């Protein structure tokens, strides 16, 4: 597959080993569980012919599309976002040029510029442009005023990833191609349908999660904001699954974690490790259909 290949050119094989495509869903820190999916595909010697991603799924998918192995993604993640000192140092590098800049408009939720944040946190292996990816990729973003999903497949990859990951109330919206864009998970939490027909086997990974508790706890303001977002996205996913299902659809056990729990990376990976065997079993079942 040539670098930056048009996804419209990718088609299922007529015979032999079936092709695989993967859609990595959005869910903030819960999306670190996608590392298990990448590592398992590496272990099985499977290289997807195409990748789609929303929000954190777009970021993790970009690492794989850039040619990073799951082990590399894991090591980088744990050394950077899973390390409190490393996070602090990188955030410090994003500080305003002066105290006047820092306090001129006040410190408030939603002011963080994700394009700058990603520039500080993305691994060097992830290229600036889609054309330099080793696996073709679709990044889902949401047009805020157009009220629709937009698929980005070329141009500035960092900008597309920032737009796809711009969680409302946490990060500033991103201007992309003259449009105001926000979190891709808002319009399409697990964009597997964008890969249907491109490969023999399409895998969708849902890390949205849902509010957890004993049913009596009254959520605070922040919990209500993020929890209502989860409910909205799960409603969207349920409707999509009724209309069309991917060949494999998996949900790692990450519901107990918050969208910003990146410092709990090791815990997220430990608790969600069972998804590896689930994926192996599902792939064995689907591949057997082609034998």
PDB file of C-alpha atoms in Angstrom, residues 100-109 111:
ATOM      1  CA  UNK A 100       0.140  39.233  31.480  1.00  0.00           C
ATOM      2  CA  UNK A 101      -0.826  36.751  28.759  1.00  0.00           C
ATOM      3  CA  UNK A 102      -1.686  34.159  31.397  1.00  0.00           C
ATOM      4  CA  UNK A 103      -4.120  36.326  33.356  1.00  0.00           C
ATOM      5  CA  UNK A 104      -5.419  38.714  30.694  1.00  0.00           C
ATOM      6  CA  UNK A 105      -8.542  36.625  30.081  1.00  0.00           C
ATOM      7  CA  UNK A 106      -8.531  34.586  33.274  1.00  0.00           C
ATOM      8  CA  UNK A 107      -7.954  30.847  33.662  1.00  0.00           C
ATOM      9  CA  UNK A 108     -11.048  28.973  32.605  1.00  0.00           C
ATOM     10  CA  UNK A 109     -12.197  25.544  31.487  1.00  0.00           C
ATOM     11  CA  UNK A 111      -9.423  27.534  26.935  1.00  0.00           C
TER      12      UNK A 111
END
